[in-house]
């Protein structure tokens, strides 16, 4: 019913930039919080950044000042602009959205994308 599709990952040199996009589609009435998470091999999935529908943002300490999360509520899209990339940013990046699927369905349900690989060479 709801699908999230990430794009924009790839291989980049340390110090470079990438811009990730995630588009939500399907039966959607509204989207509350959206976020980006990442998972490196052998590590737990961790929060990178979140953004509310009103554009309040939160970042994990390791990306503050380098990454910027934003959203377009008309396009149901969340972005992650990643600058000054480091080797330790290498991971699969996943987007997340809390979706209200109908006006009478006040409980949000989390949906996840399949992930996009970001590899930073040092």
mmCIF file of N, CA and C in Angstrom:
data_model
loop_
_atom_site.group_PDB
_atom_site.id
_atom_site.type_symbol
_atom_site.label_atom_id
_atom_site.label_comp_id
_atom_site.label_asym_id
_atom_site.label_seq_id
_atom_site.Cartn_x
_atom_site.Cartn_y
_atom_site.Cartn_z
ATOM 1 N N UNK A 1 0.821 -1.210 0.000
ATOM 2 C CA UNK A 1 0.000 0.000 0.000
ATOM 3 C C UNK A 1 0.850 1.253 0.000
ATOM 4 N N UNK A 2 1.916 1.265 0.779
ATOM 5 C CA UNK A 2 2.839 2.388 0.851
ATOM 6 C C UNK A 2 4.231 1.881 0.530
ATOM 7 N N UNK A 3 4.896 2.585 -0.345
ATOM 8 C CA UNK A 3 6.255 2.240 -0.720
ATOM 9 C C UNK A 3 7.159 3.445 -0.570
ATOM 10 N N UNK A 4 8.361 3.208 -0.078
ATOM 11 C CA UNK A 4 9.387 4.231 -0.002
ATOM 12 C C UNK A 4 10.549 3.790 -0.876
ATOM 13 N N UNK A 5 10.982 4.661 -1.755
ATOM 14 C CA UNK A 5 12.057 4.338 -2.673
ATOM 15 C C UNK A 5 13.172 5.352 -2.528
ATOM 16 N N UNK A 6 14.352 4.875 -2.124
ATOM 17 C CA UNK A 6 15.516 5.736 -1.967
ATOM 18 C C UNK A 6 16.313 5.797 -3.262
ATOM 19 N N UNK A 7 17.014 6.896 -3.431
ATOM 20 C CA UNK A 7 17.918 7.050 -4.556
ATOM 21 C C UNK A 7 19.016 8.028 -4.176
ATOM 22 N N UNK A 8 20.074 8.042 -4.958
ATOM 23 C CA UNK A 8 21.139 9.011 -4.755
ATOM 24 C C UNK A 8 22.407 8.469 -4.139
ATOM 25 N N UNK A 9 22.396 7.218 -3.719
ATOM 26 C CA UNK A 9 23.599 6.635 -3.160
ATOM 27 C C UNK A 9 24.647 6.388 -4.223
ATOM 28 N N UNK A 10 25.849 6.086 -3.775
ATOM 29 C CA UNK A 10 26.923 5.824 -4.708
ATOM 30 C C UNK A 10 28.267 5.856 -4.030
ATOM 31 N N UNK A 11 29.297 5.914 -4.848
ATOM 32 C CA UNK A 11 30.675 5.954 -4.381
ATOM 33 C C UNK A 11 31.193 7.377 -4.480
ATOM 34 N N UNK A 12 31.776 7.866 -3.404
ATOM 35 C CA UNK A 12 32.293 9.224 -3.376
ATOM 36 C C UNK A 12 33.576 9.253 -2.557
ATOM 37 N N UNK A 13 34.465 10.162 -2.901
ATOM 38 C CA UNK A 13 35.696 10.322 -2.147
ATOM 39 C C UNK A 13 35.441 11.085 -0.859
ATOM 40 N N UNK A 14 36.269 10.837 0.136
ATOM 41 C CA UNK A 14 36.174 11.582 1.386
ATOM 42 C C UNK A 14 36.229 13.074 1.111
ATOM 43 N N UNK A 15 35.357 13.805 1.788
ATOM 44 C CA UNK A 15 35.246 15.233 1.569
ATOM 45 C C UNK A 15 34.211 15.611 0.535
ATOM 46 N N UNK A 16 33.705 14.642 -0.186
ATOM 47 C CA UNK A 16 32.710 14.889 -1.211
ATOM 48 C C UNK A 16 31.308 14.953 -0.664
ATOM 49 N N UNK A 17 30.354 15.047 -1.584
ATOM 50 C CA UNK A 17 28.952 15.213 -1.209
ATOM 51 C C UNK A 17 28.053 14.263 -1.977
ATOM 52 N N UNK A 18 26.951 13.906 -1.358
ATOM 53 C CA UNK A 18 25.886 13.151 -1.986
ATOM 54 C C UNK A 18 24.553 13.689 -1.487
ATOM 55 N N UNK A 19 23.545 13.566 -2.319
ATOM 56 C CA UNK A 19 22.195 13.955 -1.934
ATOM 57 C C UNK A 19 21.263 12.761 -2.113
ATOM 58 N N UNK A 20 20.727 12.276 -1.012
ATOM 59 C CA UNK A 20 19.805 11.158 -1.039
ATOM 60 C C UNK A 20 18.369 11.657 -1.109
ATOM 61 N N UNK A 21 17.541 10.921 -1.822
ATOM 62 C CA UNK A 21 16.125 11.231 -1.906
ATOM 63 C C UNK A 21 15.321 9.991 -1.567
ATOM 64 N N UNK A 22 14.160 10.187 -0.994
ATOM 65 C CA UNK A 22 13.252 9.090 -0.700
ATOM 66 C C UNK A 22 11.837 9.553 -0.981
ATOM 67 N N UNK A 23 11.176 8.881 -1.898
ATOM 68 C CA UNK A 23 9.822 9.231 -2.301
ATOM 69 C C UNK A 23 8.840 8.203 -1.762
ATOM 70 N N UNK A 24 7.824 8.673 -1.070
ATOM 71 C CA UNK A 24 6.759 7.813 -0.575
ATOM 72 C C UNK A 24 5.584 7.851 -1.535
ATOM 73 N N UNK A 25 5.019 6.693 -1.806
ATOM 74 C CA UNK A 25 3.871 6.615 -2.702
ATOM 75 C C UNK A 25 2.902 5.562 -2.191
ATOM 76 N N UNK A 26 1.682 5.611 -2.704
ATOM 77 C CA UNK A 26 0.662 4.667 -2.294
ATOM 78 C C UNK A 26 -0.486 5.362 -1.586
ATOM 79 N N UNK A 27 -1.151 4.608 -0.725
ATOM 80 C CA UNK A 27 -2.295 5.157 -0.011
ATOM 81 C C UNK A 27 -1.796 5.957 1.181
ATOM 82 N N UNK A 28 -1.738 7.260 0.999
ATOM 83 C CA UNK A 28 -1.197 8.173 2.005
ATOM 84 C C UNK A 28 -2.144 9.339 2.196
ATOM 85 N N UNK A 29 -2.561 9.552 3.419
ATOM 86 C CA UNK A 29 -3.317 10.751 3.750
ATOM 87 C C UNK A 29 -2.364 11.864 4.184
ATOM 88 N N UNK A 30 -1.451 11.534 5.067
ATOM 89 C CA UNK A 30 -0.441 12.483 5.497
ATOM 90 C C UNK A 30 0.744 11.716 6.065
ATOM 91 N N UNK A 31 1.868 12.391 6.140
ATOM 92 C CA UNK A 31 3.074 11.814 6.715
ATOM 93 C C UNK A 31 3.529 12.691 7.860
ATOM 94 N N UNK A 32 3.719 12.078 9.016
ATOM 95 C CA UNK A 32 4.213 12.812 10.172
ATOM 96 C C UNK A 32 5.743 12.848 10.105
ATOM 97 N N UNK A 33 6.409 12.217 11.059
ATOM 98 C CA UNK A 33 7.864 12.252 11.064
ATOM 99 C C UNK A 33 8.450 11.437 9.919
ATOM 100 N N UNK A 34 9.569 11.900 9.399
ATOM 101 C CA UNK A 34 10.355 11.159 8.436
ATOM 102 C C UNK A 34 11.794 11.148 8.925
ATOM 103 N N UNK A 35 12.552 10.191 8.463
ATOM 104 C CA UNK A 35 13.920 10.119 8.934
ATOM 105 C C UNK A 35 14.816 9.296 8.046
ATOM 106 N N UNK A 36 16.091 9.415 8.325
ATOM 107 C CA UNK A 36 17.120 8.616 7.675
ATOM 108 C C UNK A 36 17.879 7.833 8.728
ATOM 109 N N UNK A 37 18.123 6.567 8.442
ATOM 110 C CA UNK A 37 18.896 5.685 9.285
ATOM 111 C C UNK A 37 19.978 5.048 8.432
ATOM 112 N N UNK A 38 20.993 4.511 9.073
ATOM 113 C CA UNK A 38 22.042 3.840 8.322
ATOM 114 C C UNK A 38 22.532 2.618 9.078
ATOM 115 N N UNK A 39 23.060 1.670 8.315
ATOM 116 C CA UNK A 39 23.581 0.450 8.899
ATOM 117 C C UNK A 39 24.833 0.019 8.150
ATOM 118 N N UNK A 40 25.924 -0.064 8.875
ATOM 119 C CA UNK A 40 27.177 -0.553 8.330
ATOM 120 C C UNK A 40 27.305 -2.039 8.650
ATOM 121 N N UNK A 41 28.112 -2.784 7.875
ATOM 122 C CA UNK A 41 28.280 -4.210 8.133
ATOM 123 C C UNK A 41 28.723 -4.485 9.565
ATOM 124 N N UNK A 42 28.043 -5.418 10.220
ATOM 125 C CA UNK A 42 28.386 -5.785 11.576
ATOM 126 C C UNK A 42 27.947 -4.808 12.647
ATOM 127 N N UNK A 43 27.204 -3.783 12.271
ATOM 128 C CA UNK A 43 26.751 -2.782 13.226
ATOM 129 C C UNK A 43 25.230 -2.702 13.252
ATOM 130 N N UNK A 44 24.711 -2.134 14.323
ATOM 131 C CA UNK A 44 23.285 -1.915 14.453
ATOM 132 C C UNK A 44 22.845 -0.754 13.566
ATOM 133 N N UNK A 45 21.601 -0.803 13.144
ATOM 134 C CA UNK A 45 21.056 0.331 12.429
ATOM 135 C C UNK A 45 20.952 1.514 13.382
ATOM 136 N N UNK A 46 21.393 2.677 12.937
ATOM 137 C CA UNK A 46 21.409 3.847 13.790
ATOM 138 C C UNK A 46 20.685 5.016 13.144
ATOM 139 N N UNK A 47 20.153 5.859 13.988
ATOM 140 C CA UNK A 47 19.495 7.074 13.537
ATOM 141 C C UNK A 47 20.522 8.051 12.989
ATOM 142 N N UNK A 48 20.208 8.656 11.854
ATOM 143 C CA UNK A 48 21.038 9.710 11.293
ATOM 144 C C UNK A 48 20.371 11.064 11.515
ATOM 145 N N UNK A 49 19.135 11.193 11.065
ATOM 146 C CA UNK A 49 18.425 12.457 11.184
ATOM 147 C C UNK A 49 16.931 12.222 11.078
ATOM 148 N N UNK A 50 16.165 13.076 11.728
ATOM 149 C CA UNK A 50 14.712 13.034 11.624
ATOM 150 C C UNK A 50 14.187 14.427 11.352
ATOM 151 N N UNK A 51 12.989 14.480 10.795
ATOM 152 C CA UNK A 51 12.342 15.755 10.520
ATOM 153 C C UNK A 51 10.839 15.592 10.684
ATOM 154 N N UNK A 52 10.226 16.540 11.376
ATOM 155 C CA UNK A 52 8.783 16.515 11.557
ATOM 156 C C UNK A 52 8.096 17.160 10.370
ATOM 157 N N UNK A 53 6.781 17.040 10.339
ATOM 158 C CA UNK A 53 6.028 17.666 9.255
ATOM 159 C C UNK A 53 6.192 19.179 9.271
ATOM 160 N N UNK A 54 6.420 19.742 10.455
ATOM 161 C CA UNK A 54 6.647 21.170 10.589
ATOM 162 C C UNK A 54 8.100 21.575 10.453
ATOM 163 N N UNK A 55 8.956 20.666 9.987
ATOM 164 C CA UNK A 55 10.360 20.928 9.666
ATOM 165 C C UNK A 55 11.255 21.102 10.883
ATOM 166 N N UNK A 56 10.858 20.565 12.018
ATOM 167 C CA UNK A 56 11.762 20.493 13.151
ATOM 168 C C UNK A 56 12.702 19.309 12.940
ATOM 169 N N UNK A 57 14.001 19.532 13.097
ATOM 170 C CA UNK A 57 14.989 18.507 12.761
ATOM 171 C C UNK A 57 15.796 18.066 13.968
ATOM 172 N N UNK A 58 16.350 16.876 13.853
ATOM 173 C CA UNK A 58 17.224 16.323 14.871
ATOM 174 C C UNK A 58 18.291 15.493 14.171
ATOM 175 N N UNK A 59 19.537 15.611 14.638
ATOM 176 C CA UNK A 59 20.656 14.910 14.034
ATOM 177 C C UNK A 59 21.463 14.175 15.075
ATOM 178 N N UNK A 60 22.005 13.047 14.690
ATOM 179 C CA UNK A 60 22.967 12.389 15.550
ATOM 180 C C UNK A 60 24.247 13.218 15.556
ATOM 181 N N UNK A 61 24.967 13.188 16.667
ATOM 182 C CA UNK A 61 26.107 14.077 16.848
ATOM 183 C C UNK A 61 27.155 13.956 15.746
ATOM 184 N N UNK A 62 27.373 12.771 15.244
ATOM 185 C CA UNK A 62 28.443 12.547 14.286
ATOM 186 C C UNK A 62 28.214 13.209 12.929
ATOM 187 N N UNK A 63 26.980 13.630 12.639
ATOM 188 C CA UNK A 63 26.701 14.246 11.342
ATOM 189 C C UNK A 63 26.314 15.710 11.452
ATOM 190 N N UNK A 64 26.218 16.231 12.650
ATOM 191 C CA UNK A 64 25.839 17.628 12.832
ATOM 192 C C UNK A 64 26.831 18.553 12.144
ATOM 193 N N UNK A 65 26.298 19.505 11.408
ATOM 194 C CA UNK A 65 27.133 20.443 10.679
ATOM 195 C C UNK A 65 27.545 19.964 9.313
ATOM 196 N N UNK A 66 27.308 18.689 9.018
ATOM 197 C CA UNK A 66 27.680 18.133 7.724
ATOM 198 C C UNK A 66 26.467 17.693 6.905
ATOM 199 N N UNK A 67 25.456 17.152 7.566
ATOM 200 C CA UNK A 67 24.270 16.642 6.881
ATOM 201 C C UNK A 67 23.090 17.574 7.121
ATOM 202 N N UNK A 68 22.207 17.644 6.143
ATOM 203 C CA UNK A 68 20.988 18.426 6.269
ATOM 204 C C UNK A 68 19.809 17.605 5.776
ATOM 205 N N UNK A 69 18.817 17.428 6.629
ATOM 206 C CA UNK A 69 17.605 16.724 6.245
ATOM 207 C C UNK A 69 16.529 17.755 5.897
ATOM 208 N N UNK A 70 15.749 17.470 4.872
ATOM 209 C CA UNK A 70 14.670 18.355 4.463
ATOM 210 C C UNK A 70 13.553 17.514 3.865
ATOM 211 N N UNK A 71 12.411 18.139 3.637
ATOM 212 C CA UNK A 71 11.280 17.391 3.086
ATOM 213 C C UNK A 71 10.415 18.281 2.223
ATOM 214 N N UNK A 72 9.677 17.652 1.339
ATOM 215 C CA UNK A 72 8.700 18.308 0.494
ATOM 216 C C UNK A 72 7.391 17.574 0.711
ATOM 217 N N UNK A 73 6.469 18.196 1.421
ATOM 218 C CA UNK A 73 5.229 17.528 1.790
ATOM 219 C C UNK A 73 4.265 17.363 0.615
ATOM 220 N N UNK A 74 4.440 18.165 -0.418
ATOM 221 C CA UNK A 74 3.613 18.015 -1.612
ATOM 222 C C UNK A 74 4.042 16.774 -2.387
ATOM 223 N N UNK A 75 5.349 16.575 -2.474
ATOM 224 C CA UNK A 75 5.900 15.441 -3.201
ATOM 225 C C UNK A 75 6.073 14.192 -2.339
ATOM 226 N N UNK A 76 5.776 14.303 -1.045
ATOM 227 C CA UNK A 76 5.983 13.189 -0.108
ATOM 228 C C UNK A 76 7.410 12.652 -0.202
ATOM 229 N N UNK A 77 8.342 13.561 -0.159
ATOM 230 C CA UNK A 77 9.742 13.227 -0.343
ATOM 231 C C UNK A 77 10.590 13.783 0.795
ATOM 232 N N UNK A 78 11.550 13.006 1.237
ATOM 233 C CA UNK A 78 12.522 13.450 2.222
ATOM 234 C C UNK A 78 13.905 13.360 1.594
ATOM 235 N N UNK A 79 14.753 14.328 1.920
ATOM 236 C CA UNK A 79 16.083 14.413 1.351
ATOM 237 C C UNK A 79 17.124 14.386 2.464
ATOM 238 N N UNK A 80 18.306 13.949 2.115
ATOM 239 C CA UNK A 80 19.443 14.049 3.009
ATOM 240 C C UNK A 80 20.632 14.544 2.205
ATOM 241 N N UNK A 81 20.992 15.794 2.429
ATOM 242 C CA UNK A 81 22.178 16.361 1.805
ATOM 243 C C UNK A 81 23.370 16.053 2.688
ATOM 244 N N UNK A 82 24.337 15.345 2.148
ATOM 245 C CA UNK A 82 25.498 14.907 2.907
ATOM 246 C C UNK A 82 26.741 15.577 2.344
ATOM 247 N N UNK A 83 27.359 16.416 3.142
ATOM 248 C CA UNK A 83 28.579 17.110 2.760
ATOM 249 C C UNK A 83 29.736 16.662 3.642
ATOM 250 N N UNK A 84 30.939 16.948 3.187
ATOM 251 C CA UNK A 84 32.151 16.603 3.937
ATOM 252 C C UNK A 84 32.127 15.153 4.395
ATOM 253 N N UNK A 85 31.830 14.268 3.479
ATOM 254 C CA UNK A 85 31.669 12.859 3.816
ATOM 255 C C UNK A 85 32.982 12.243 4.292
ATOM 256 N N UNK A 86 32.850 11.333 5.240
ATOM 257 C CA UNK A 86 33.975 10.624 5.827
ATOM 258 C C UNK A 86 33.815 9.134 5.571
ATOM 259 N N UNK A 87 34.910 8.417 5.678
ATOM 260 C CA UNK A 87 34.874 6.978 5.471
ATOM 261 C C UNK A 87 33.894 6.301 6.417
ATOM 262 N N UNK A 88 33.780 6.811 7.630
ATOM 263 C CA UNK A 88 32.884 6.219 8.605
ATOM 264 C C UNK A 88 31.409 6.447 8.298
ATOM 265 N N UNK A 89 31.110 7.254 7.281
ATOM 266 C CA UNK A 89 29.733 7.426 6.837
ATOM 267 C C UNK A 89 29.288 6.289 5.922
ATOM 268 N N UNK A 90 30.205 5.440 5.525
ATOM 269 C CA UNK A 90 29.878 4.325 4.643
ATOM 270 C C UNK A 90 28.861 3.402 5.305
ATOM 271 N N UNK A 91 27.751 3.177 4.627
ATOM 272 C CA UNK A 91 26.675 2.358 5.165
ATOM 273 C C UNK A 91 25.563 2.269 4.135
ATOM 274 N N UNK A 92 24.601 1.409 4.414
ATOM 275 C CA UNK A 92 23.349 1.430 3.681
ATOM 276 C C UNK A 92 22.428 2.400 4.396
ATOM 277 N N UNK A 93 21.887 3.342 3.658
ATOM 278 C CA UNK A 93 21.025 4.360 4.229
ATOM 279 C C UNK A 93 19.566 4.040 3.922
ATOM 280 N N UNK A 94 18.744 4.064 4.957
ATOM 281 C CA UNK A 94 17.333 3.736 4.844
ATOM 282 C C UNK A 94 16.484 4.937 5.226
ATOM 283 N N UNK A 95 15.413 5.168 4.490
ATOM 284 C CA UNK A 95 14.478 6.206 4.890
ATOM 285 C C UNK A 95 13.291 5.583 5.604
ATOM 286 N N UNK A 96 12.670 6.374 6.433
ATOM 287 C CA UNK A 96 11.545 5.950 7.246
ATOM 288 C C UNK A 96 10.478 7.032 7.234
ATOM 289 N N UNK A 97 9.222 6.615 7.245
ATOM 290 C CA UNK A 97 8.124 7.568 7.296
ATOM 291 C C UNK A 97 7.013 7.030 8.165
ATOM 292 N N UNK A 98 6.459 7.896 9.001
ATOM 293 C CA UNK A 98 5.297 7.571 9.810
ATOM 294 C C UNK A 98 4.072 8.057 9.051
ATOM 295 N N UNK A 99 3.278 7.120 8.540
ATOM 296 C CA UNK A 99 2.222 7.428 7.589
ATOM 297 C C UNK A 99 0.845 7.271 8.216
ATOM 298 N N UNK A 100 0.017 8.293 8.046
ATOM 299 C CA UNK A 100 -1.400 8.189 8.340
ATOM 300 C C UNK A 100 -2.086 7.882 7.020
ATOM 301 N N UNK A 101 -2.747 6.767 6.935
ATOM 302 C CA UNK A 101 -3.251 6.283 5.664
ATOM 303 C C UNK A 101 -4.665 6.727 5.325
ATOM 304 N N UNK A 102 -5.387 7.281 6.283
ATOM 305 C CA UNK A 102 -6.736 7.784 6.053
ATOM 306 C C UNK A 102 -7.065 8.805 7.127
ATOM 307 N N UNK A 103 -8.020 9.726 6.846
ATOM 308 C CA UNK A 103 -8.339 10.768 7.833
ATOM 309 C C UNK A 103 -8.813 10.209 9.168
ATOM 310 N N UNK A 104 -9.464 9.049 9.148
ATOM 311 C CA UNK A 104 -9.997 8.456 10.368
ATOM 312 C C UNK A 104 -9.006 7.518 11.045
ATOM 313 N N UNK A 105 -7.902 7.261 10.401
ATOM 314 C CA UNK A 105 -6.873 6.380 10.954
ATOM 315 C C UNK A 105 -5.796 7.235 11.594
ATOM 316 N N UNK A 106 -5.999 7.586 12.844
ATOM 317 C CA UNK A 106 -5.102 8.518 13.510
ATOM 318 C C UNK A 106 -3.781 7.893 13.927
ATOM 319 N N UNK A 107 -3.724 6.574 14.005
ATOM 320 C CA UNK A 107 -2.493 5.895 14.377
ATOM 321 C C UNK A 107 -1.571 5.801 13.171
ATOM 322 N N UNK A 108 -0.366 6.304 13.336
ATOM 323 C CA UNK A 108 0.624 6.248 12.267
ATOM 324 C C UNK A 108 1.310 4.889 12.213
ATOM 325 N N UNK A 109 1.685 4.494 11.023
ATOM 326 C CA UNK A 109 2.414 3.261 10.809
ATOM 327 C C UNK A 109 3.741 3.577 10.137
ATOM 328 N N UNK A 110 4.807 2.973 10.637
ATOM 329 C CA UNK A 110 6.127 3.195 10.060
ATOM 330 C C UNK A 110 6.344 2.345 8.820
ATOM 331 N N UNK A 111 6.893 2.976 7.791
ATOM 332 C CA UNK A 111 7.291 2.278 6.582
ATOM 333 C C UNK A 111 8.760 2.548 6.318
ATOM 334 N N UNK A 112 9.405 1.578 5.697
ATOM 335 C CA UNK A 112 10.832 1.650 5.425
ATOM 336 C C UNK A 112 11.134 1.417 3.960
ATOM 337 N N UNK A 113 12.143 2.106 3.460
ATOM 338 C CA UNK A 113 12.636 1.832 2.131
ATOM 339 C C UNK A 113 13.587 0.652 2.139
ATOM 340 N N UNK A 114 14.040 0.253 0.963
ATOM 341 C CA UNK A 114 14.939 -0.883 0.830
ATOM 342 C C UNK A 114 16.398 -0.521 1.056
ATOM 343 N N UNK A 115 16.696 0.752 1.068
ATOM 344 C CA UNK A 115 18.046 1.209 1.341
ATOM 345 C C UNK A 115 18.832 1.552 0.092
ATOM 346 N N UNK A 116 19.780 2.447 0.256
ATOM 347 C CA UNK A 116 20.689 2.809 -0.817
ATOM 348 C C UNK A 116 22.108 2.848 -0.255
ATOM 349 N N UNK A 117 23.034 2.268 -0.995
ATOM 350 C CA UNK A 117 24.407 2.143 -0.526
ATOM 351 C C UNK A 117 25.165 3.450 -0.704
ATOM 352 N N UNK A 118 25.824 3.877 0.354
ATOM 353 C CA UNK A 118 26.736 5.011 0.309
ATOM 354 C C UNK A 118 28.115 4.508 0.692
ATOM 355 N N UNK A 119 29.069 4.674 -0.201
ATOM 356 C CA UNK A 119 30.431 4.241 0.056
ATOM 357 C C UNK A 119 31.366 5.432 -0.088
ATOM 358 N N UNK A 120 32.115 5.709 0.956
ATOM 359 C CA UNK A 120 33.043 6.834 0.977
ATOM 360 C C UNK A 120 34.458 6.280 1.037
ATOM 361 N N UNK A 121 35.245 6.580 0.031
ATOM 362 C CA UNK A 121 36.619 6.115 -0.026
ATOM 363 C C UNK A 121 37.540 7.108 0.663
ATOM 364 N N UNK A 122 38.498 6.590 1.413
ATOM 365 C CA UNK A 122 39.418 7.437 2.151
ATOM 366 C C UNK A 122 40.770 7.543 1.466
#
